[in-house]
Coordinates of C-alpha atoms and ligand atoms in Angstrom, one line a residue:
X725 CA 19.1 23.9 -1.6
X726 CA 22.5 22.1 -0.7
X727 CA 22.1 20.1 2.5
X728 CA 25.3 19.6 4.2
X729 CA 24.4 17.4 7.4
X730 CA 21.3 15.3 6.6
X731 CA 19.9 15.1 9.9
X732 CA 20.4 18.8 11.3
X733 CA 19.2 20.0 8.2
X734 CA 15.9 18.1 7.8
X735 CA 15.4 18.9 11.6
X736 CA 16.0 22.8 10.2
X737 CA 13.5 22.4 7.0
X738 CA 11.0 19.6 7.8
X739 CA 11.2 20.6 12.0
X740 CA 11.7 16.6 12.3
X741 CA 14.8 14.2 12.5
X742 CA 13.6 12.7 9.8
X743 CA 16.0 10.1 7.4
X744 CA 16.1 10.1 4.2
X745 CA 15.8 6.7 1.9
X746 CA 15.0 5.4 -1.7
X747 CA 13.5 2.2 -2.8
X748 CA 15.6 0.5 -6.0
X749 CA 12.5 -1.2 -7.1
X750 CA 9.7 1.5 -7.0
X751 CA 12.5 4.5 -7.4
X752 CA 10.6 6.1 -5.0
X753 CA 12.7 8.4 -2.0
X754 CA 11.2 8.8 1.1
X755 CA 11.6 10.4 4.6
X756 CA 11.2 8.3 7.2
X757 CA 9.5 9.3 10.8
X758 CA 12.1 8.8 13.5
X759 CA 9.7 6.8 15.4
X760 CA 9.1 4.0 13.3
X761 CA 11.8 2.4 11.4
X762 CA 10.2 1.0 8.2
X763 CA 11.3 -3.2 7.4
X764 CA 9.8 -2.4 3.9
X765 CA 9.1 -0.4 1.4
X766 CA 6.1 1.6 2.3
X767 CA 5.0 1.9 -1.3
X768 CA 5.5 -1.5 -3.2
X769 CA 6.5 -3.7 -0.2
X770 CA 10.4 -4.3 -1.4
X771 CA 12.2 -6.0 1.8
X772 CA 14.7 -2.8 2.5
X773 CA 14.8 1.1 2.0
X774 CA 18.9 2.6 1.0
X775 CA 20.0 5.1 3.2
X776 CA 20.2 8.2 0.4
X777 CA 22.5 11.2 1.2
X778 CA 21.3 14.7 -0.4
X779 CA 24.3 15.7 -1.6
X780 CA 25.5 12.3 -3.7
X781 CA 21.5 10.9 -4.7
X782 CA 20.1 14.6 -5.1
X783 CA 16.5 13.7 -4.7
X784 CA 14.5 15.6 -7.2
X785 CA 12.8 17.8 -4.8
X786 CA 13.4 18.1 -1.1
X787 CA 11.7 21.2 0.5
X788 CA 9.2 20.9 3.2
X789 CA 5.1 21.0 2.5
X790 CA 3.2 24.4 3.3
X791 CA 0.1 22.2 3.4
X792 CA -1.5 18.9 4.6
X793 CA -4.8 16.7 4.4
X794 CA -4.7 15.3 7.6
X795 CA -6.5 11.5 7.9
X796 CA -9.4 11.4 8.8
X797 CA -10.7 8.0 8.2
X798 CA -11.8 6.2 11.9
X799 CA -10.4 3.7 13.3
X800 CA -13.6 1.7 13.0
X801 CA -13.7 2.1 9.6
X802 CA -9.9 1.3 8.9
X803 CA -10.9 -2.2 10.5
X804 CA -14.1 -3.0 8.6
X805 CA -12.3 -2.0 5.3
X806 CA -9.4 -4.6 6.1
X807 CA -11.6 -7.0 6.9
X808 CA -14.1 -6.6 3.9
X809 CA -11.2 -6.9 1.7
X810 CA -9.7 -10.5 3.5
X811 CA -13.0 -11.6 3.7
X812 CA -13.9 -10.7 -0.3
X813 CA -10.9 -12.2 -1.2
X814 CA -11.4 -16.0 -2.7
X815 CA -9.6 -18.6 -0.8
X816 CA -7.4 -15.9 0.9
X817 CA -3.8 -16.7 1.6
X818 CA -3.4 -17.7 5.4
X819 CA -1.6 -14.4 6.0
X820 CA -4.1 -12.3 4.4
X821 CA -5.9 -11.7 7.8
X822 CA -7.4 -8.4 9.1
X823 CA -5.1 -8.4 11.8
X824 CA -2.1 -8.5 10.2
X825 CA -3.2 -5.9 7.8
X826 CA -3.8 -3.7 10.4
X827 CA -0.7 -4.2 12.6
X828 CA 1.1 -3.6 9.0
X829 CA -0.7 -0.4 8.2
X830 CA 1.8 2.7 7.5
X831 CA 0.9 5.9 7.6
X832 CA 2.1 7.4 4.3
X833 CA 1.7 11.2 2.6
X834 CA 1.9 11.5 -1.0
X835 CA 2.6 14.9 -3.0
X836 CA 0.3 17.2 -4.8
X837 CA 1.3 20.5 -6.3
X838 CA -1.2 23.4 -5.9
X839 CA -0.1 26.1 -8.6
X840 CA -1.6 30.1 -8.4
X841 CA -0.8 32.0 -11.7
X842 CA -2.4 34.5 -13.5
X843 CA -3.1 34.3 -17.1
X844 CA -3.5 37.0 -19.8
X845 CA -5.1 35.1 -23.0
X846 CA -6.6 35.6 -26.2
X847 CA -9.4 32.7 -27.3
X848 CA -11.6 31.7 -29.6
X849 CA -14.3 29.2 -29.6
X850 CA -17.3 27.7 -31.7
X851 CA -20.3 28.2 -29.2
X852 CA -23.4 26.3 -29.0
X853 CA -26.6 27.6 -28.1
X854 CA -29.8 25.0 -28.2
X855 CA -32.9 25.9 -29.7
X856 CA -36.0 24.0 -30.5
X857 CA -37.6 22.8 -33.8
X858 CA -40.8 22.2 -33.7
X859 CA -42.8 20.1 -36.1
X860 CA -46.2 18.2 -36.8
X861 CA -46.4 14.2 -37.7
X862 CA -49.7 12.7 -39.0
X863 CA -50.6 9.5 -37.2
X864 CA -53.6 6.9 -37.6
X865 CA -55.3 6.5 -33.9
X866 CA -58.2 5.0 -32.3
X867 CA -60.0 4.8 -35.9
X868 CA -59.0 8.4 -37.0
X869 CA -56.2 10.7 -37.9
X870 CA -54.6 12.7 -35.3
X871 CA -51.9 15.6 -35.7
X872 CA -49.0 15.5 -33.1
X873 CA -46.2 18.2 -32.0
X874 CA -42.8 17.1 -32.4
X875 CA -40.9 19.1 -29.9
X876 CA -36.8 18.4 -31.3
X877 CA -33.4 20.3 -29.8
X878 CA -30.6 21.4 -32.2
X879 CA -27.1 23.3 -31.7
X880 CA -26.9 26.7 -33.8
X881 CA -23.1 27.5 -33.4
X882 CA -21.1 30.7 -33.1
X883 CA -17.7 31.3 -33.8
X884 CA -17.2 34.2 -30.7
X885 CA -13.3 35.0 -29.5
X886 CA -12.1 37.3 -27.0
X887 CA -9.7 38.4 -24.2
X888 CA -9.2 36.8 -20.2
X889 CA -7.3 38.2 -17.7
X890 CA -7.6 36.1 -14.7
X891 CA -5.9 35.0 -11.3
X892 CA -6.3 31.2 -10.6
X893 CA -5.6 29.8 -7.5
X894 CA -4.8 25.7 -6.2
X895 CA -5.2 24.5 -9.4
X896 CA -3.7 20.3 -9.1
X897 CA -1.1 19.5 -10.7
X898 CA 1.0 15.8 -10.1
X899 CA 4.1 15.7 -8.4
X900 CA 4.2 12.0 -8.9
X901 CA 4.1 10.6 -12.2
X902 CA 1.8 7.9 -10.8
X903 CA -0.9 10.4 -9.9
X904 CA -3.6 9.5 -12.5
X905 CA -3.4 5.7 -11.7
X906 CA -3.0 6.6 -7.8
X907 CA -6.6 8.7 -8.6
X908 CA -8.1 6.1 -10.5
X909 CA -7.1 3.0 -7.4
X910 CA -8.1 5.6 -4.4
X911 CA -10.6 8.3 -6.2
X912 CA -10.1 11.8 -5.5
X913 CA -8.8 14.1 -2.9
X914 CA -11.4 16.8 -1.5
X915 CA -9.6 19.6 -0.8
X916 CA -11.6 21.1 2.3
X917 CA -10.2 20.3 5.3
X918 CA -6.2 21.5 4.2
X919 CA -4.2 23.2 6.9
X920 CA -0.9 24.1 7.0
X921 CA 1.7 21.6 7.6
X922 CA 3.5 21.1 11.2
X923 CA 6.6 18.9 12.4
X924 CA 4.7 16.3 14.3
X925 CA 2.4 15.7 11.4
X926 CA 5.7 13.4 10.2
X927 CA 6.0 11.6 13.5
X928 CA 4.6 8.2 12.5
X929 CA 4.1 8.9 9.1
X930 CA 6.4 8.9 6.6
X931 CA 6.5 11.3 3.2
X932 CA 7.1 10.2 -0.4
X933 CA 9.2 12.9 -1.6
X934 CA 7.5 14.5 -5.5
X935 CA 9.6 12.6 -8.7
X936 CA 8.3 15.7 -10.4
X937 CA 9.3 19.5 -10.0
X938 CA 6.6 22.0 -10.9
X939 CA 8.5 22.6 -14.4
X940 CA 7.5 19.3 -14.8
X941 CA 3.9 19.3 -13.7
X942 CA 3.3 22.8 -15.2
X943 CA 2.4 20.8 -18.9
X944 CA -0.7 19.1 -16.6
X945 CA -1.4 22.1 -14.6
X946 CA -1.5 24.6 -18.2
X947 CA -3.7 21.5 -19.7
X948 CA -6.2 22.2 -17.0
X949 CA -6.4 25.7 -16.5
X950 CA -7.8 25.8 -20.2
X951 CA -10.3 23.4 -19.5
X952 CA -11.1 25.6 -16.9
X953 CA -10.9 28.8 -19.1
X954 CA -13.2 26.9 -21.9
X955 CA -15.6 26.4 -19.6
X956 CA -15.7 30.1 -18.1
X957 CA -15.8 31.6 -21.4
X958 CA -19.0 29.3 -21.9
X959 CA -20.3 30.8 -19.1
X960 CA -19.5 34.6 -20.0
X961 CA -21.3 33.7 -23.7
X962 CA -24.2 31.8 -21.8
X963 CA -23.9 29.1 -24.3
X964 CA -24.8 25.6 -23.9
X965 CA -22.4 24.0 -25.1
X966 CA -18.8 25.0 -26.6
X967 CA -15.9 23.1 -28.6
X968 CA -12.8 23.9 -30.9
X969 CA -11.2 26.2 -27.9
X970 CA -7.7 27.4 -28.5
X971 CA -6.1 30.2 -27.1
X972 CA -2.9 31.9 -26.6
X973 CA -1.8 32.6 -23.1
X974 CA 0.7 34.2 -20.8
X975 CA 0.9 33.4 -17.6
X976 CA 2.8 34.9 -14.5
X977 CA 3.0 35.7 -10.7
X978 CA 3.4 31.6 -10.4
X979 CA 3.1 30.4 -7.1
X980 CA 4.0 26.8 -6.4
X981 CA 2.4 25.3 -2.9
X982 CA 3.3 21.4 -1.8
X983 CA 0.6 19.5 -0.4
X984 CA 0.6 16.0 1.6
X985 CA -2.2 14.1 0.9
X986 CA -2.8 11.3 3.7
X987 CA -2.6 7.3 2.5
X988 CA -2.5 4.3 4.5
X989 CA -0.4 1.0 2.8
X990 CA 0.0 -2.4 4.5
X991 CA 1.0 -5.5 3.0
X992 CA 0.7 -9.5 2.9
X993 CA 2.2 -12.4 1.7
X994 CA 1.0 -15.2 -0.4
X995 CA 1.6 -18.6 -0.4
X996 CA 5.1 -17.8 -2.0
X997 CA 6.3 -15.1 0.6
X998 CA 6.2 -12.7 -2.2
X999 CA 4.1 -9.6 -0.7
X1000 CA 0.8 -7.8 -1.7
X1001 CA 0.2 -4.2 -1.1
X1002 CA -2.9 -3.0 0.1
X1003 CA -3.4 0.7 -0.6
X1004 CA -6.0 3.0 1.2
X1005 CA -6.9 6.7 0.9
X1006 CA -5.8 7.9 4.4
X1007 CA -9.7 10.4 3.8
X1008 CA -12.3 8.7 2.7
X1009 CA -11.2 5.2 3.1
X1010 CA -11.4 4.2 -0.6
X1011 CA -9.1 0.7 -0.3
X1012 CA -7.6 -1.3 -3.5
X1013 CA -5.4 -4.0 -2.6
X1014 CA -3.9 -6.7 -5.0
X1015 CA -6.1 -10.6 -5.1
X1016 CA -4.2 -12.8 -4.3
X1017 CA -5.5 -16.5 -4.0
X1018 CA -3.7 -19.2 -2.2
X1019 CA -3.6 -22.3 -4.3
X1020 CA -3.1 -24.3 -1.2
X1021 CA -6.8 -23.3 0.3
X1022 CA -8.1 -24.1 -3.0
X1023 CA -6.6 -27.6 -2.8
X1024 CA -7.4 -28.1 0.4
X1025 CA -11.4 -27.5 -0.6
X1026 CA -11.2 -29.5 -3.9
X1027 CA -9.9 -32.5 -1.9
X1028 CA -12.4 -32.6 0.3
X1029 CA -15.1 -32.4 -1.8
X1030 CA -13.2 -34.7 -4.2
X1031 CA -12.9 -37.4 -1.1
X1032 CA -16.9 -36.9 -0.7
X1033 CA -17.9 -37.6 -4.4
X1034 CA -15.5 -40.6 -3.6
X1035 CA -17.6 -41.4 -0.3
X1036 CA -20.6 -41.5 -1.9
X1037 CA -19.6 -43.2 -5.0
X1038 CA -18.6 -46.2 -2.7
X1039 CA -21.7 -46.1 -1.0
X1040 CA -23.3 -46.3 -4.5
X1041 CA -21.9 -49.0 -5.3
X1042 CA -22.5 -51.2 -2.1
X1043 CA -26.3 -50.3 -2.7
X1044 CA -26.1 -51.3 -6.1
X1045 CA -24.5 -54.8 -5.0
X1046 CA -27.4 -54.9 -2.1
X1047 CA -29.9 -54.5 -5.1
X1048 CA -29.1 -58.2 -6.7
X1049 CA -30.8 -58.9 -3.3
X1050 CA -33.5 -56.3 -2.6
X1051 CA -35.1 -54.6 -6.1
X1052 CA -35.5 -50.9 -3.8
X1053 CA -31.8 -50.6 -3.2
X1054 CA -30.9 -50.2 -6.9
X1055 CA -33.0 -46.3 -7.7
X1056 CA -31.0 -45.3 -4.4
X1057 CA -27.7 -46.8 -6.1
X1058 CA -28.2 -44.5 -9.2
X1059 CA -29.3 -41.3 -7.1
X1060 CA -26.1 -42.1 -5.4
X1061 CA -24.2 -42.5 -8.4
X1062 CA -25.7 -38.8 -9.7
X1063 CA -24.8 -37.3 -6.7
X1064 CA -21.1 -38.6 -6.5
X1065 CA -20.6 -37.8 -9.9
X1066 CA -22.0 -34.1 -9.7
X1067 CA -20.1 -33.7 -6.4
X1068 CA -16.6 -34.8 -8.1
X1069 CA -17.6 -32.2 -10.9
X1070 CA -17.8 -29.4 -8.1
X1071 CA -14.5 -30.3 -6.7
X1072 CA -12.5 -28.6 -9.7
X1073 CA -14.2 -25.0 -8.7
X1074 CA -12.3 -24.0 -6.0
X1075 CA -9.3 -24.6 -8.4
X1076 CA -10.6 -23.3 -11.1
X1077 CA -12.1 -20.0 -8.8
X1078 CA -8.6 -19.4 -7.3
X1079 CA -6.6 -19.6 -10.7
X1080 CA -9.6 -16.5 -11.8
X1081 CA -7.9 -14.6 -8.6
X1082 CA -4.6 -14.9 -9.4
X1083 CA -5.2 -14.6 -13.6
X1084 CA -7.9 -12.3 -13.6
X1085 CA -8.2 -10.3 -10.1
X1086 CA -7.0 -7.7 -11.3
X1087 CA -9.6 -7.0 -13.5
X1088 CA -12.5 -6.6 -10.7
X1089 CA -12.9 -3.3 -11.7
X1090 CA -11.1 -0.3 -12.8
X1091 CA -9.3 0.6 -9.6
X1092 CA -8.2 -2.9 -9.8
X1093 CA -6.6 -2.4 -13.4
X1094 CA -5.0 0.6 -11.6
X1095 CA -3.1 -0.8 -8.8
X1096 CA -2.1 -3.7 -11.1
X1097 CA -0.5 -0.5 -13.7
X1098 CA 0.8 0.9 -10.3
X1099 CA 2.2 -1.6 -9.5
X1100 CA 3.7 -2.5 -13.0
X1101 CA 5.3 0.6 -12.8
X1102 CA 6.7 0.0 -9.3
X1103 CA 8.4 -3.5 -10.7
X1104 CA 9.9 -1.7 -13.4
X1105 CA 13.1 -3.3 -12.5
X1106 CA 12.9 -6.5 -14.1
X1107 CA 11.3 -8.7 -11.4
X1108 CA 7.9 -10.1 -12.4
X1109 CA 4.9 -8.1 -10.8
X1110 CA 2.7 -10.3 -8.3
X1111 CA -0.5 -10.0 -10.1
Ligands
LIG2557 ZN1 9.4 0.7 -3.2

């Protein structure tokens, strides 16, 4: 569809005056709610969107949603996520506060494609069906012999093929190409809850725009669909198990639906300036954010306990010069010497815990890994990612 006047038109398709910009680092295009004017990249915190024009940038896809997840995460639990993320993060960077990750939070939908078709296939299959095996083992017990039964499971397999004829309906397929990483950061989307899409839905909120068309995601969504169609013929053979599936399908009567699936972002900045995005899943409250450990705090802490090992080294030592005088003094001079010295130890582990954040956060778990590959994809550009 050839939009002529951007803002008539998305008023005409998306029922809001919405504006349309792309981010150079994350390549992502976005339409932004005419009530909030965005300072950053909603996605990958880079310091300012581009106005994009349809005509000249030709965004891969711009039609409006049928459907939408609304959020549905509380308020109350938007706060105690934040603040269990600041307050899990070692020696968090002074800006990395609850407060102003909540006064940053940005309403953001994401994509999904939901694809109908209907296939006409031929398969074949190896299926399994279980069966039992059972046997007898002598064994020496209490003094005499005793015979056991020695119940065992095995797999007889069929080869079995046949014909499907089938109508599938809202079978997922990505519309970004960071879907699988998004999944694995934020878990999954339950689909109950969808309704169709309305105008105001977009008035604080703003809408990543899909990177790929359903031609596109139609490799994922056809991937699927046979999983699916392994596992019914499974069913129709009441096997137990099945494996070497192929089949040869046709598939028509496609019908492509866009869905907006609800995510919050906020952002903040480490000792650097350089910014940290926080991502959480606008249902369930899932939240990943990047670690980001201020070297500053961690000084701070290992100077401090530093200055005390040196406090109590002195002391030592004026107890040891007090024992030439008074015997008693001296097994206080050497517990006092212990102490300093296990004290000064200590002091490297804030330094050493805050270069793990920085090195290593990433690798908390695999959401973790995730966001770091997210984000790895969103500083394609050249610039070093913040992890
Ligand atoms: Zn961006």
């Amino acid at each position: 569809m050839m939009l002529n006047t951007t803002k008539t038109t998305w008023t005409d398709t998306w029922g809001q005056p919405l504006t349309l910009a792309g981010c150079w680092q994350c390549d992502g295009v976005f339409l932004l709610p005419p009530q909030r004017p965005l300072t950053i990249c909603p996605y990958c915190g880079q310091e300012s969107l581009d106005a994009l024009d349809t005509a000249v940038d030709r965004p891969v896809y711009t039609q409006p949603p049928e459907l939408l997840l609304p959020f549905t995460i509380t308020d109350v639990n938007i706060q105690e996520n934040l603040a269990q993320f600041a307050k899990k993060t070692w020696f968090a960077p002074a800006d990395l506060s609850p407060q102003n990750l909540l006064a940053r939070l940005q309403p953001i939908y994401l994509p999904l494609w939901l694809v109908d078709a209907n296939a006409q296939a031929t398969w074949q299959a190896e299926m399994g069906y279980n069966y039992q095996v059972v046997s007898h083992k002598e064994a020496f017990q209490s003094g005499q012999w005793r015979t056991q039964e020695v119940r065992e499971t095995r797999i007889r397999w069929e080869p079995r093929l046949g014909r499907l004829n089938r109508h599938y309906d809202n079978q997922m397929a990505p519309a970004l190409e960071e879907q699988r990483l998004l999944e694995l950061a934020l878990g999954t989307y339950q689909l109950n809850g969808i309704r169709p899409y309305r105008p105001d839905d977009l008035i604080q909120a703003a809408a990543h725009l899909p990177n790929r068309p359903p031609a596109d995601a139609w490799t994922e969504a056809r991937e699927s669909l046979k999983k699916i169609a392994a596992e019914e013929c499974r069913q129709a053979a009441a096997a137990d198990h099945i494996r070497e599936f192929r089949w040869t399908a046709d598939f028509d009567a496609q019908n492509w639906t866009q869905l907006l699936l609800p995510l919050y972002t906020t952002f903040y900045h480490d000792d650097e300036s350089r910014v940290h995005m926080v991502f959480m899943n606008g249902q369930n409250g899932n939240l990943r954010g990047q670690r980001r450990a201020s070297m500053q705090k961690a000084r701070r802490w290992a100077i401090l306990i530093g200055s005390s090992a040196v406090v109590i080294f002195v002391i030592s030592l004026l107890l040891a010069l007090l024992g030439h005088f008074r015997e008693a003094m001296l097994p206080w001079a050497g517990a006092g010497l212990t102490i300093a010295l296990l004290v000064g130890v200590t002091a490297v582990l804030p330094l050493l815990a805050a270069w793990y954040v920085n090195r290593f956060g990433h690798f908390y778990d695999d959401g973790q890994q995730a966001l770091a590959e997210l984000t790895n994809v969103a500083w394609k550009a050249g610039e070093q990612p913040p992890v």
